[in-house]
Coordinates of C-alpha atoms in Angstrom, one line a residue:
Chain A
M87 CA 243.3 93.5 92.9
P88 CA 245.8 91.4 91.0
E89 CA 249.3 91.7 92.3
P90 CA 252.1 92.3 89.8
I91 CA 255.1 90.0 89.8
V92 CA 257.0 92.1 87.2
E93 CA 256.3 95.6 86.2
I94 CA 258.0 96.7 82.9
K95 CA 258.3 100.5 82.7
N96 CA 259.3 102.5 79.6
L97 CA 261.6 99.9 78.4
S98 CA 263.6 100.8 75.3
V99 CA 266.2 98.6 73.5
Y100 CA 268.2 99.7 70.6
F101 CA 270.6 97.8 68.3
Y102 CA 273.5 99.7 67.0
T103 CA 274.2 98.3 63.6
Y104 CA 276.2 99.5 60.6
A105 CA 273.0 100.4 58.8
G106 CA 271.9 102.6 61.7
V107 CA 270.2 102.4 65.1
V108 CA 267.4 99.9 65.1
K109 CA 264.8 100.9 67.7
A110 CA 263.7 97.4 68.4
I111 CA 261.4 98.4 71.3
E112 CA 260.5 101.8 72.5
D113 CA 258.7 102.9 75.7
V114 CA 257.2 99.4 76.4
S115 CA 255.3 99.3 79.6
F116 CA 253.1 96.5 81.0
D117 CA 252.6 94.5 84.2
I118 CA 252.7 90.7 84.6
Y119 CA 250.4 89.6 87.3
R120 CA 251.1 86.8 89.7
G121 CA 249.7 83.4 88.6
E122 CA 248.5 84.5 85.2
T123 CA 249.4 83.4 81.7
L124 CA 250.2 86.6 79.8
A125 CA 250.6 86.4 76.0
L126 CA 252.8 88.8 74.1
V127 CA 251.7 88.7 70.5
G128 CA 252.7 90.4 67.3
E129 CA 254.3 89.7 63.9
T130 CA 257.9 89.1 63.1
G131 CA 260.1 92.0 64.2
C132 CA 257.5 93.7 66.5
G133 CA 259.9 93.4 69.4
K134 CA 258.2 90.7 71.4
S135 CA 261.2 88.5 71.8
V136 CA 263.5 91.4 72.6
T137 CA 261.1 92.5 75.3
S138 CA 261.0 89.1 76.9
R139 CA 264.8 88.9 76.8
A140 CA 265.4 92.4 78.2
I141 CA 263.5 91.4 81.4
T142 CA 266.6 89.6 82.6
K143 CA 269.1 91.7 80.6
L144 CA 269.6 88.9 78.0
I145 CA 270.5 91.5 75.3
E146 CA 273.8 91.0 73.5
S147 CA 275.9 93.6 71.7
P148 CA 275.2 95.4 69.4
G149 CA 271.9 95.6 71.4
K150 CA 271.6 97.8 74.4
I151 CA 268.9 98.5 76.9
V152 CA 268.8 102.3 76.7
N153 CA 266.0 103.1 79.1
G154 CA 263.5 101.7 81.5
Q155 CA 262.9 99.7 84.6
V156 CA 261.9 96.1 85.2
I157 CA 260.5 96.0 88.8
Y158 CA 260.6 92.5 90.1
H159 CA 258.5 91.6 93.2
R160 CA 260.2 89.0 95.3
D161 CA 258.4 86.4 97.4
D162 CA 259.1 88.3 100.6
G163 CA 257.4 91.5 99.3
S164 CA 260.6 93.4 98.5
T165 CA 261.1 94.8 95.0
V166 CA 264.2 95.2 92.9
D167 CA 264.9 96.8 89.5
L168 CA 266.4 93.9 87.5
L169 CA 268.1 96.2 85.0
K170 CA 270.1 97.8 87.9
L171 CA 271.5 94.4 89.1
S172 CA 275.1 93.4 88.3
D173 CA 275.7 90.5 85.9
E174 CA 276.3 88.3 88.9
G175 CA 273.1 89.4 90.6
I176 CA 270.9 88.9 87.5
R177 CA 272.5 85.4 86.9
E178 CA 271.2 84.4 90.4
I179 CA 267.7 85.2 89.2
R180 CA 267.8 84.1 85.6
G181 CA 267.3 80.3 85.2
N182 CA 266.2 80.2 88.8
E183 CA 263.4 82.5 89.8
I184 CA 262.8 83.6 86.2
A185 CA 263.4 80.8 83.6
Y186 CA 263.2 80.6 79.8
I187 CA 262.0 78.2 77.3
F188 CA 263.1 79.0 73.8
Q189 CA 261.6 78.2 70.4
D190 CA 264.0 75.8 68.9
P191 CA 264.6 72.7 71.0
H192 CA 267.3 71.5 68.6
S193 CA 269.5 74.5 69.4
S194 CA 268.6 74.9 73.1
L195 CA 270.2 71.6 74.0
D196 CA 273.9 70.8 74.0
P197 CA 274.5 67.8 71.7
L198 CA 277.5 66.7 73.7
Y199 CA 275.8 66.1 77.0
T200 CA 273.1 63.7 78.1
V201 CA 269.7 65.3 78.9
G202 CA 270.0 64.2 82.5
Y203 CA 273.3 66.1 82.8
Q204 CA 271.8 69.2 81.3
I205 CA 268.9 69.3 83.7
G206 CA 271.2 68.5 86.6
E207 CA 273.5 71.3 85.6
A208 CA 270.7 73.8 85.7
M209 CA 270.0 72.8 89.3
E210 CA 273.7 72.6 90.3
V211 CA 274.6 76.2 89.2
H212 CA 271.8 77.6 91.4
G213 CA 272.9 75.5 94.3
K214 CA 269.7 73.4 94.4
V215 CA 271.7 70.2 94.5
R216 CA 275.2 69.6 96.0
N217 CA 276.7 68.0 92.9
I218 CA 275.9 67.0 89.4
K219 CA 275.4 63.4 90.4
E220 CA 272.5 64.3 92.7
G221 CA 271.2 66.6 89.9
I222 CA 271.1 63.8 87.4
A223 CA 269.3 61.6 89.9
K224 CA 266.7 64.4 90.4
A225 CA 266.4 64.8 86.6
V226 CA 264.6 61.5 86.5
N227 CA 261.7 62.9 88.4
I228 CA 261.7 66.0 86.3
L229 CA 261.6 63.9 83.1
R230 CA 258.7 62.0 84.6
E231 CA 256.9 65.3 85.3
V232 CA 257.2 66.5 81.7
L233 CA 255.7 63.1 80.7
I234 CA 258.6 61.5 79.1
P235 CA 258.1 57.7 79.1
D236 CA 260.8 55.5 80.6
P237 CA 262.6 58.4 82.4
E238 CA 265.2 56.1 84.1
N239 CA 266.7 55.3 80.7
R240 CA 265.9 58.5 78.9
V241 CA 268.0 60.5 81.4
K242 CA 271.0 58.9 79.8
N243 CA 270.0 59.8 76.2
Y244 CA 271.7 62.5 74.1
P245 CA 269.5 65.1 72.4
H246 CA 269.8 63.4 69.0
E247 CA 268.2 60.3 70.3
L248 CA 265.0 62.2 71.1
S249 CA 262.2 63.4 68.8
G250 CA 261.4 67.2 68.4
G251 CA 258.5 66.9 70.9
M252 CA 260.6 65.0 73.4
K253 CA 263.4 67.5 73.2
Q254 CA 261.0 70.4 73.8
R255 CA 259.8 68.5 76.9
V256 CA 263.4 68.3 78.1
V257 CA 263.9 72.0 77.5
I258 CA 260.7 72.6 79.6
G259 CA 262.2 70.3 82.2
I260 CA 265.3 72.5 82.4
G261 CA 263.0 75.5 82.6
V262 CA 261.0 74.2 85.6
A263 CA 263.9 72.4 87.3
N264 CA 264.4 75.2 89.8
N265 CA 260.7 75.9 90.5
P266 CA 260.7 79.3 88.8
R267 CA 258.2 81.9 89.8
L268 CA 258.1 83.3 86.3
L269 CA 258.4 81.1 83.2
I270 CA 259.1 83.0 79.9
A271 CA 258.2 80.8 77.0
D272 CA 259.3 82.2 73.7
E273 CA 257.4 80.5 70.9
P274 CA 257.6 77.2 72.6
T275 CA 255.6 75.3 70.0
T276 CA 256.4 77.0 66.8
A277 CA 258.8 74.3 65.6
L278 CA 256.4 71.5 66.4
D279 CA 253.6 69.7 64.7
V280 CA 250.0 70.6 65.8
T281 CA 249.3 67.3 67.6
V282 CA 252.6 67.7 69.5
Q283 CA 251.9 71.4 70.1
A284 CA 248.6 70.5 71.8
Q285 CA 250.4 68.2 74.1
I286 CA 253.1 70.7 75.0
L287 CA 250.6 73.5 75.7
E288 CA 248.7 71.1 77.9
L289 CA 251.9 70.2 79.7
L290 CA 252.8 73.9 80.3
N291 CA 249.3 74.6 81.7
E292 CA 249.6 71.6 84.1
L293 CA 253.1 72.6 85.3
K294 CA 251.9 76.2 85.8
R295 CA 249.1 75.0 88.0
K296 CA 251.3 72.6 89.9
Y297 CA 254.1 75.1 90.6
N298 CA 251.8 78.0 91.0
A299 CA 254.0 79.8 88.5
T300 CA 253.4 82.8 86.2
V301 CA 253.9 82.4 82.5
L302 CA 254.8 85.0 79.9
L303 CA 254.0 83.3 76.6
I304 CA 255.5 84.9 73.4
T305 CA 253.8 83.8 70.3
H306 CA 252.5 84.9 66.9
N307 CA 249.8 82.3 66.8
L308 CA 246.5 83.8 67.8
G309 CA 245.0 80.4 68.3
V310 CA 247.5 79.5 70.9
V311 CA 246.8 82.8 72.6
A312 CA 243.0 82.2 72.7
E313 CA 243.5 78.8 74.2
T314 CA 246.1 79.4 76.8
A315 CA 246.3 83.0 78.0
Q316 CA 244.2 85.1 80.4
R317 CA 245.6 88.4 79.3
V318 CA 247.2 89.7 76.1
V319 CA 249.7 92.4 75.2
V320 CA 249.6 93.2 71.4
M321 CA 252.8 94.7 70.0
Y322 CA 253.4 96.4 66.7
A323 CA 256.7 97.8 65.4
G324 CA 258.4 98.0 68.8
K325 CA 255.4 99.5 70.6
V326 CA 252.6 98.1 72.8
V327 CA 249.4 99.0 71.0
E328 CA 246.8 97.2 73.2
I329 CA 246.5 95.3 76.5
G330 CA 243.4 93.4 77.7
T331 CA 241.9 90.1 78.7
V332 CA 241.6 87.5 76.0
D333 CA 237.9 88.2 75.7
Q334 CA 238.4 91.9 75.5
I335 CA 241.1 91.5 72.8
F336 CA 239.2 88.8 70.7
H337 CA 235.7 90.1 71.1
N338 CA 236.1 93.8 71.4
P339 CA 239.5 94.7 69.8
L340 CA 240.0 98.5 69.9
H341 CA 243.2 99.2 68.1
P342 CA 242.9 99.1 64.3
Y343 CA 245.9 96.8 64.1
T344 CA 244.5 94.3 66.5
T345 CA 241.2 94.3 64.6
A346 CA 243.0 93.8 61.3
L347 CA 245.2 91.0 62.7
L348 CA 242.2 89.1 63.9
R349 CA 240.5 89.4 60.5
A350 CA 243.5 88.1 58.8
V351 CA 243.6 84.7 60.6
P352 CA 241.5 81.9 59.1
N353 CA 239.5 80.2 61.9
P354 CA 239.2 76.5 61.0
L355 CA 235.9 76.1 63.0
G356 CA 234.3 79.3 62.0
K357 CA 232.8 80.5 58.8
I358 CA 235.3 82.2 56.6
E359 CA 233.9 84.5 53.9
K360 CA 236.9 86.5 53.1
L361 CA 240.2 87.1 54.9
E362 CA 241.1 90.7 55.2
S363 CA 244.7 91.6 54.7
I364 CA 246.6 94.6 56.1
P365 CA 247.9 96.8 53.3
G366 CA 251.6 97.7 53.2
T367 CA 254.3 96.1 55.2
V368 CA 255.8 96.3 58.7
P369 CA 258.0 99.4 58.9
N370 CA 261.7 99.5 59.1
L371 CA 262.7 100.2 62.7
I372 CA 265.8 102.3 61.8
T373 CA 263.5 105.1 60.6
P374 CA 260.1 104.2 62.0
P375 CA 257.1 106.3 60.9
K376 CA 256.5 109.5 63.0
G377 CA 253.6 109.6 65.3
C378 CA 251.6 106.4 65.5
R379 CA 253.8 103.7 63.9
F380 CA 250.8 102.0 62.4
H381 CA 249.5 105.1 60.6
P382 CA 250.8 104.3 57.1
R383 CA 248.7 101.1 57.1
C384 CA 245.8 102.4 59.1
P385 CA 242.4 103.0 57.4
F386 CA 241.5 105.6 60.0
A387 CA 244.7 107.6 60.0
E388 CA 244.4 111.4 60.2
E389 CA 246.7 114.4 60.6
R390 CA 247.2 113.8 64.3
C391 CA 248.3 110.2 63.9
R392 CA 251.1 111.3 61.7
K393 CA 252.5 113.7 64.3
E394 CA 251.7 112.7 67.8
V395 CA 252.7 109.4 69.4
P396 CA 249.5 108.0 71.0
K397 CA 249.7 107.1 74.7
L398 CA 248.2 104.0 76.3
K399 CA 244.8 104.8 77.8
E400 CA 242.5 102.7 79.8
I401 CA 239.1 102.5 78.0
E402 CA 237.4 100.0 80.2
P403 CA 238.7 98.3 83.3
G404 CA 241.9 96.4 82.4
H405 CA 241.6 97.3 78.7
F406 CA 244.3 99.7 77.4
V407 CA 244.8 101.0 73.9
A408 CA 247.3 103.4 72.3
C409 CA 245.3 105.0 69.5
H410 CA 244.1 108.6 68.9
R411 CA 240.6 107.4 68.1
Y412 CA 239.9 106.8 71.8
Chain B
M157 CA 233.9 67.2 33.0
E158 CA 237.4 65.7 32.7
P159 CA 239.7 66.1 35.6
V160 CA 242.9 68.2 34.9
L161 CA 244.9 65.8 37.0
K162 CA 244.3 62.2 38.0
V163 CA 246.6 60.4 40.4
E164 CA 246.2 56.6 40.8
G165 CA 248.1 54.5 43.3
L166 CA 251.0 56.9 43.5
K167 CA 254.0 55.5 45.4
K168 CA 257.4 56.9 46.2
Y169 CA 259.9 54.9 48.2
F170 CA 263.3 56.2 49.1
P171 CA 266.1 53.8 49.9
V172 CA 267.9 53.8 53.2
R173 CA 271.4 52.8 52.5
S174 CA 274.0 51.5 54.9
L175 CA 277.4 50.2 53.8
M176 CA 276.4 50.5 50.1
R177 CA 273.4 48.3 50.6
T178 CA 269.8 49.2 50.8
V179 CA 268.6 48.1 54.2
A180 CA 265.2 49.6 54.3
W181 CA 262.7 51.8 52.4
V182 CA 261.1 55.1 53.5
K183 CA 257.6 54.8 52.2
A184 CA 257.1 58.5 51.8
V185 CA 254.1 58.2 49.6
D186 CA 252.4 54.8 49.7
G187 CA 249.4 54.4 47.3
V188 CA 247.8 57.8 47.0
S189 CA 244.9 58.4 44.6
F190 CA 242.9 61.6 43.9
E191 CA 241.7 63.9 41.1
I192 CA 241.6 67.6 40.6
M193 CA 239.0 69.2 38.4
P194 CA 239.5 72.4 36.3
G195 CA 239.3 75.5 38.5
E196 CA 239.4 73.4 41.6
T197 CA 241.6 73.6 44.7
F198 CA 242.5 70.3 46.3
G199 CA 244.0 70.7 49.8
L200 CA 246.5 68.3 51.2
V201 CA 247.0 68.4 54.9
G202 CA 249.1 66.5 57.4
E203 CA 252.0 66.8 59.8
S204 CA 255.6 66.9 58.9
G205 CA 256.9 63.7 57.3
C206 CA 253.4 62.5 56.2
G207 CA 254.5 62.7 52.5
K208 CA 252.5 65.7 51.3
T209 CA 255.4 67.6 49.8
T210 CA 256.8 64.4 48.2
T211 CA 253.3 63.8 46.7
G212 CA 253.4 67.3 45.2
R213 CA 256.8 66.9 43.8
T214 CA 256.3 63.4 42.4
I215 CA 253.2 64.6 40.5
L216 CA 255.3 67.1 38.7
R217 CA 258.1 64.5 38.2
L218 CA 260.6 66.7 40.1
I219 CA 261.0 63.3 41.8
E220 CA 260.4 60.2 39.7
P221 CA 257.6 58.1 41.2
T222 CA 258.3 54.5 42.2
E223 CA 254.9 53.3 41.0
G224 CA 251.5 54.7 40.0
K225 CA 249.8 56.6 37.2
I226 CA 249.6 60.3 36.9
T227 CA 247.3 61.6 34.1
F228 CA 247.5 65.3 33.2
K229 CA 245.0 66.5 30.6
G230 CA 244.5 63.0 29.4
R231 CA 248.2 62.1 29.0
D232 CA 250.2 59.8 31.2
V233 CA 252.8 62.0 32.8
T234 CA 255.1 59.1 33.8
Q235 CA 255.7 58.2 30.2
L236 CA 256.4 61.7 28.8
K237 CA 259.7 62.4 27.1
G238 CA 261.4 65.2 25.2
K239 CA 259.0 67.8 23.7
D240 CA 256.0 66.3 25.5
L241 CA 257.7 66.5 28.8
L242 CA 258.5 70.2 28.0
W243 CA 254.8 70.8 27.3
F244 CA 254.0 69.3 30.7
R245 CA 256.7 71.3 32.5
R246 CA 255.1 74.5 31.1
H247 CA 251.5 73.7 32.0
A248 CA 252.1 72.3 35.5
Q249 CA 253.9 74.7 37.8
I250 CA 255.0 74.8 41.4
M251 CA 255.3 77.5 44.1
F252 CA 257.7 76.8 46.9
Q253 CA 257.5 77.5 50.6
D254 CA 260.7 79.4 51.1
P255 CA 260.7 82.7 49.1
Y256 CA 264.3 83.3 50.2
S257 CA 265.8 80.3 48.4
S258 CA 263.4 79.9 45.4
L259 CA 264.6 83.1 43.5
D260 CA 268.0 83.5 42.0
P261 CA 269.7 86.3 44.0
R262 CA 271.8 87.4 41.0
Q263 CA 269.0 88.1 38.7
T264 CA 266.7 91.0 38.4
V265 CA 262.9 90.5 38.7
F266 CA 262.7 91.1 34.9
N267 CA 265.2 88.3 34.2
I268 CA 263.6 86.0 36.7
I269 CA 260.3 86.2 35.1
M270 CA 261.5 86.2 31.5
E271 CA 263.8 83.2 31.8
P272 CA 261.1 80.5 31.6
V273 CA 259.2 82.5 29.0
K274 CA 262.3 82.4 26.7
F275 CA 263.0 78.8 27.6
H276 CA 259.6 77.7 26.5
G277 CA 259.8 79.9 23.3
I278 CA 256.8 81.9 24.1
E279 CA 256.5 84.9 21.7
V280 CA 256.2 88.3 23.5
D281 CA 256.0 91.6 21.6
D282 CA 257.3 93.9 24.3
P283 CA 259.0 92.0 27.1
E284 CA 259.1 94.9 29.4
E285 CA 255.4 95.7 29.1
F286 CA 254.6 92.0 29.4
V287 CA 256.4 91.7 32.7
I288 CA 255.0 95.0 34.0
K289 CA 251.5 93.6 33.3
L290 CA 252.3 90.4 35.2
L291 CA 253.7 92.3 38.1
E292 CA 250.6 94.5 38.3
S293 CA 248.3 91.5 38.4
V294 CA 250.1 90.2 41.5
G295 CA 250.1 93.5 43.3
L296 CA 253.6 94.8 42.3
N297 CA 254.5 97.5 39.8
E298 CA 257.0 98.7 37.2
M299 CA 259.2 100.2 39.9
H300 CA 260.1 96.7 40.9
L301 CA 261.2 95.6 37.4
Y302 CA 265.0 95.9 37.7
R303 CA 265.4 95.2 41.4
Y304 CA 267.0 92.1 42.9
P305 CA 265.3 89.6 45.2
H306 CA 267.1 90.8 48.4
E307 CA 265.4 94.2 48.1
F308 CA 262.0 92.5 48.7
S309 CA 260.2 91.3 51.7
G310 CA 259.0 87.6 52.0
G311 CA 255.5 88.4 50.8
Q312 CA 256.7 90.4 47.8
R313 CA 259.1 87.6 46.9
Q314 CA 256.2 85.1 46.8
R315 CA 254.4 87.6 44.5
I316 CA 257.4 87.5 42.2
A317 CA 257.3 83.7 42.2
L318 CA 253.6 84.0 41.3
A319 CA 254.2 86.4 38.5
K320 CA 256.8 83.9 37.1
I321 CA 254.2 81.1 37.2
L322 CA 251.5 83.4 35.6
A323 CA 253.9 84.2 32.7
L324 CA 253.6 80.6 31.5
Q325 CA 249.8 80.4 31.7
P326 CA 249.7 77.0 33.3
D327 CA 246.6 74.9 34.0
F328 CA 247.7 73.4 37.2
V329 CA 249.9 74.7 40.1
V330 CA 251.3 72.9 43.1
L331 CA 251.3 75.3 46.0
D332 CA 253.7 73.8 48.6
E333 CA 253.1 75.7 51.8
P334 CA 253.2 79.0 50.0
T335 CA 252.5 81.1 53.1
S336 CA 254.1 79.2 55.9
A337 CA 257.1 81.5 56.0
L338 CA 255.0 84.7 56.1
D339 CA 253.3 86.7 58.8
V340 CA 249.5 86.4 59.0
S341 CA 248.8 89.9 57.7
V342 CA 250.9 89.1 54.6
Q343 CA 249.5 85.6 54.3
A344 CA 246.0 86.8 54.0
N345 CA 247.1 89.0 51.1
I346 CA 248.8 86.2 49.2
L347 CA 245.9 83.8 49.7
N348 CA 243.4 86.3 48.4
T349 CA 245.7 86.9 45.3
L350 CA 245.8 83.2 44.7
K351 CA 242.0 83.0 44.8
E352 CA 241.6 85.9 42.5
L353 CA 244.0 84.5 40.0
Q354 CA 242.2 81.2 40.1
R355 CA 238.9 83.0 39.3
K356 CA 240.5 84.9 36.4
H357 CA 242.5 82.2 34.8
G358 CA 240.7 79.0 35.9
F359 CA 243.8 77.5 37.5
S360 CA 243.6 74.2 39.4
Y361 CA 245.6 74.1 42.6
L362 CA 247.1 71.4 44.7
F363 CA 247.4 73.3 48.0
I364 CA 249.8 71.6 50.4
S365 CA 249.7 72.9 54.0
H366 CA 249.9 71.9 57.6
D367 CA 247.6 74.8 58.6
L368 CA 244.0 73.6 58.7
G369 CA 242.6 77.1 58.8
V370 CA 244.3 78.0 55.6
V371 CA 243.4 74.8 53.9
K372 CA 239.7 75.3 54.8
Y373 CA 239.8 78.9 53.4
M374 CA 241.5 77.8 50.1
S375 CA 240.1 74.3 49.2
H376 CA 237.0 73.0 47.6
R377 CA 238.0 69.4 48.3
M378 CA 240.8 68.1 50.5
G379 CA 242.7 65.1 51.6
V380 CA 244.2 64.3 55.0
M381 CA 247.5 62.4 54.9
Y382 CA 249.1 60.2 57.5
L383 CA 252.4 58.3 57.0
G384 CA 252.2 58.3 53.2
K385 CA 248.5 57.4 52.9
L386 CA 245.3 59.4 52.4
V387 CA 243.1 58.6 55.4
E388 CA 240.2 60.9 54.5
V389 CA 239.2 62.6 51.3
G390 CA 236.1 64.8 50.7
P391 CA 234.7 68.3 50.3
A392 CA 236.5 70.6 52.7
E393 CA 233.3 71.8 54.3
K394 CA 232.2 68.3 55.1
I395 CA 235.5 67.2 56.5
F396 CA 235.5 70.2 58.9
E397 CA 231.9 69.7 59.9
N398 CA 231.9 66.0 60.2
P399 CA 235.4 64.6 60.4
L400 CA 235.1 60.8 60.2
H401 CA 238.7 59.4 60.6
P402 CA 239.9 59.4 64.2
Y403 CA 243.2 61.0 63.0
T404 CA 241.2 63.9 61.4
Q405 CA 239.3 64.3 64.6
M406 CA 242.5 64.4 66.6
L407 CA 244.0 66.9 64.2
L408 CA 240.9 69.2 64.4
S409 CA 240.8 68.9 68.2
A410 CA 244.5 69.8 68.4
I411 CA 244.5 73.0 66.4
P412 CA 244.2 76.1 68.5
I413 CA 241.2 78.1 67.6
P414 CA 241.6 81.9 67.5
D415 CA 238.5 82.6 69.5
P416 CA 238.5 82.2 73.2
E417 CA 234.8 81.4 73.4
L418 CA 234.9 78.7 70.7
A419 CA 238.1 77.4 72.3
R420 CA 236.4 76.8 75.6
Q421 CA 233.4 75.0 74.0
K422 CA 235.6 72.9 71.7
K423 CA 235.2 69.2 72.0
R424 CA 238.6 68.0 73.2
M425 CA 240.0 64.7 72.4
E426 CA 243.1 63.3 74.1
V427 CA 246.0 63.8 71.8
K428 CA 248.7 61.2 72.3
G429 CA 251.9 60.1 70.7
E430 CA 253.9 61.5 67.9
P431 CA 253.9 60.5 64.2
P432 CA 256.0 57.4 63.9
S433 CA 258.9 57.0 61.4
P434 CA 257.9 56.2 57.9
I435 CA 260.7 53.7 57.7
N436 CA 259.0 51.1 59.8
P437 CA 255.4 52.2 59.9
P438 CA 253.0 50.3 62.2
E439 CA 251.3 47.4 60.6
G440 CA 247.6 47.4 59.6
C441 CA 246.2 50.9 59.9
H442 CA 249.3 53.2 60.4
F443 CA 247.4 55.2 62.9
H444 CA 246.4 52.4 65.3
P445 CA 249.0 53.0 68.0
R446 CA 247.7 56.5 68.5
C447 CA 244.0 55.8 67.9
P448 CA 241.7 55.8 70.9
L449 CA 239.2 53.5 69.0
A450 CA 241.6 50.9 67.7
K451 CA 240.3 47.4 67.7
A452 CA 242.9 44.8 68.6
G453 CA 243.2 42.0 66.1
L454 CA 241.8 44.1 63.2
C455 CA 243.3 47.6 63.1
D456 CA 246.8 46.3 64.0
K457 CA 246.7 43.5 61.4
K458 CA 244.8 44.6 58.3
E459 CA 245.0 47.9 56.4
P460 CA 241.6 49.6 56.0
P461 CA 240.4 50.4 52.4
L462 CA 239.3 53.8 51.4
V463 CA 235.4 53.6 51.3
E464 CA 232.8 56.2 50.4
V465 CA 230.8 56.8 53.6
E466 CA 228.6 59.7 52.3
K467 CA 228.5 61.3 48.9
D468 CA 232.1 62.2 47.8
H469 CA 233.4 61.7 51.4
Y470 CA 235.9 58.8 51.6
V471 CA 237.5 57.4 54.7
A472 CA 240.1 54.7 55.3
C473 CA 239.1 53.3 58.7
W474 CA 237.8 50.0 60.0
L475 CA 235.0 51.9 61.8
Y476 CA 233.4 52.5 58.5
A477 CA 234.5 49.5 56.4
K478 CA 233.5 45.9 56.6
A479 CA 236.4 43.7 57.5

């Protein structure tokens, strides 16, 4: 039986804007198991980034976590609801036991400090080193670990002196500086070229093995999911629609949205006769459709789908779907 | 059959200036040649900075080429002036990547589509009906006629851009990453519309993209670019089945495959390095510092010529050419 490291329960985040209340995610529940790479996939605006940020309360005004629990299992076996922690308390965990890697390496780094200082600072604030000097000295090893050539000199570089791929390596270095137990990577390769993307994914996999960490990978790229994740959570319009292992999701997708999404992606190695597109567009989350949020675009929609919100049901071991057809 | 477009030895160098002096040249496009037949899609792939966008824009003379010959329907584009240039501007069109910056935010859809029609003096009996018909052929309708761009989603904006191109009945369209800013479900929709329009109107496309899956889906023939040069040209099927250039092989091995089983079986090749700067590209074959098969004394000294290895399949690599 896999042990969970984080259990997300009925999480809802709303954004209170002038146009109305945007229900960015509603009633999102899933577990992240220890040691796995879990992919959170979906299209723009489906709530995958909001979900990942809400785990450590990284939601800024006008956003608000209105409901839910994030149960975090500590190393000693005790559990804590991260959403109930004070700002101080959560800061001790964020960047330390739970670390983030964001999409854009250009904006995740401070242009005014050397990369060594920035890695050292991450260690210093969590008391892993006594002072920044020791931190910078340790940063050399971290740069070596993220495969940056000539780390002794690179540690003195400013972000603008590095290429996009190198910068993302530094960002990953900051992420793993404190040996996190859970690494949340939000579209870590979207801003990079494919050959660089392949190297960064490889590096993430290696670091995960080495530190025995758990990875939550947020991406819209189904290829990246198939190559790096063990399990997948599919989101649509702020809701979880399907959860399963990569093989279950790719070879036996149950939710009509997952099926449609897979048929819309051209596979460069497979035979492509015709791509199927999903009619309509992603709904507006201020007034999301009633019932199942996918029903206006679903070829199987019936009366029930328009009224009742489908619940997640386990169809086969480990394979959950929220659809009235099952 | 005559090609619609023939590009020979196209070069575009951008000056790098410092203290009012040109200190170096960025060789964005450095001797590119290919042809596109009527009704054909030629795909151009490569990583950022390889010169694929500059190639597309230079062909349309949105950027003046440094050197080379561009023949469009039998006429040398680089020499066109006045009325003839106007004729070229009408028959060769471009669709841009970013649907948020390529439409005028202060104009209605009707005006956006009619502006080039009026400019080129195309006679239209009933402009409203004309535009409605165009909108319908790209999957929009008359309800959208008097709306502004901000009221549309990214996919719908690309459709408006398409309707505008369609209004001029061009022969050739440069599609510069037309779906990179869109979600996959919307992307499939636009790609299918592009294919359908090609079938109906016989358009030729130059399809520029960094997404190999999309290029395979769209193209009949394709070229792989690296640092301003074409390293491999051939039928899309052949290049994907039997990539010859080590760079193409590396690219194919680096793209993530959306199928866990195929992904596990995939032949993996070590991917190393990052594309170097086009200001001072490596000597000889530009790819040699990243190439696992590079031969010292040859690949780092002499530039390989583009040779035909099998029918219609060209490669610029010393593995296939005689030194």
